[in-house]
PDB file of C-alpha atoms in Angstrom:
ATOM      1  CA  PHE A  12      58.326-149.508 -28.327  1.00 47.00           C
ATOM      2  CA  GLY A  13      58.987-148.722 -31.955  1.00 55.00           C
ATOM      3  CA  HIS A  14      56.895-151.696 -33.064  1.00 65.00           C
ATOM      4  CA  SER A  15      53.959-150.577 -30.932  1.00 68.00           C
ATOM      5  CA  VAL A  16      54.184-147.049 -32.329  1.00 69.00           C
ATOM      6  CA  ALA A  17      54.285-148.329 -35.901  1.00 72.00           C
ATOM      7  CA  HIS A  18      51.246-150.507 -35.247  1.00 74.00           C
ATOM      8  CA  ALA A  19      49.340-147.650 -33.615  1.00 74.00           C
ATOM      9  CA  ASP A  20      50.242-145.329 -36.494  1.00 79.00           C
ATOM     10  CA  TYR A  21      49.011-147.920 -38.984  1.00 79.00           C
ATOM     11  CA  LEU A  22      45.693-148.220 -37.183  1.00 76.00           C
ATOM     12  CA  THR A  23      45.417-144.438 -37.048  1.00 78.00           C
ATOM     13  CA  LEU A  24      45.939-144.152 -40.784  1.00 78.00           C
ATOM     14  CA  ARG A  25      43.510-146.968 -41.559  1.00 80.00           C
ATOM     15  CA  MET A  26      40.693-146.089 -39.177  1.00 76.00           C
ATOM     16  CA  GLY A  27      41.370-142.382 -38.764  1.00 68.00           C
ATOM     17  CA  PHE A  28      39.668-142.031 -35.360  1.00 62.00           C
ATOM     18  CA  ILE A  29      42.538-142.964 -33.034  1.00 52.00           C
ATOM     19  CA  THR A  30      44.089-139.806 -31.670  1.00 54.00           C
TER      20      THR A  30
END
């Protein structure tokens, strides 16, 4: 769970369109 969240957060910061 934590790994998935960290990955999603990374993508959010990089791309900036994932809500």
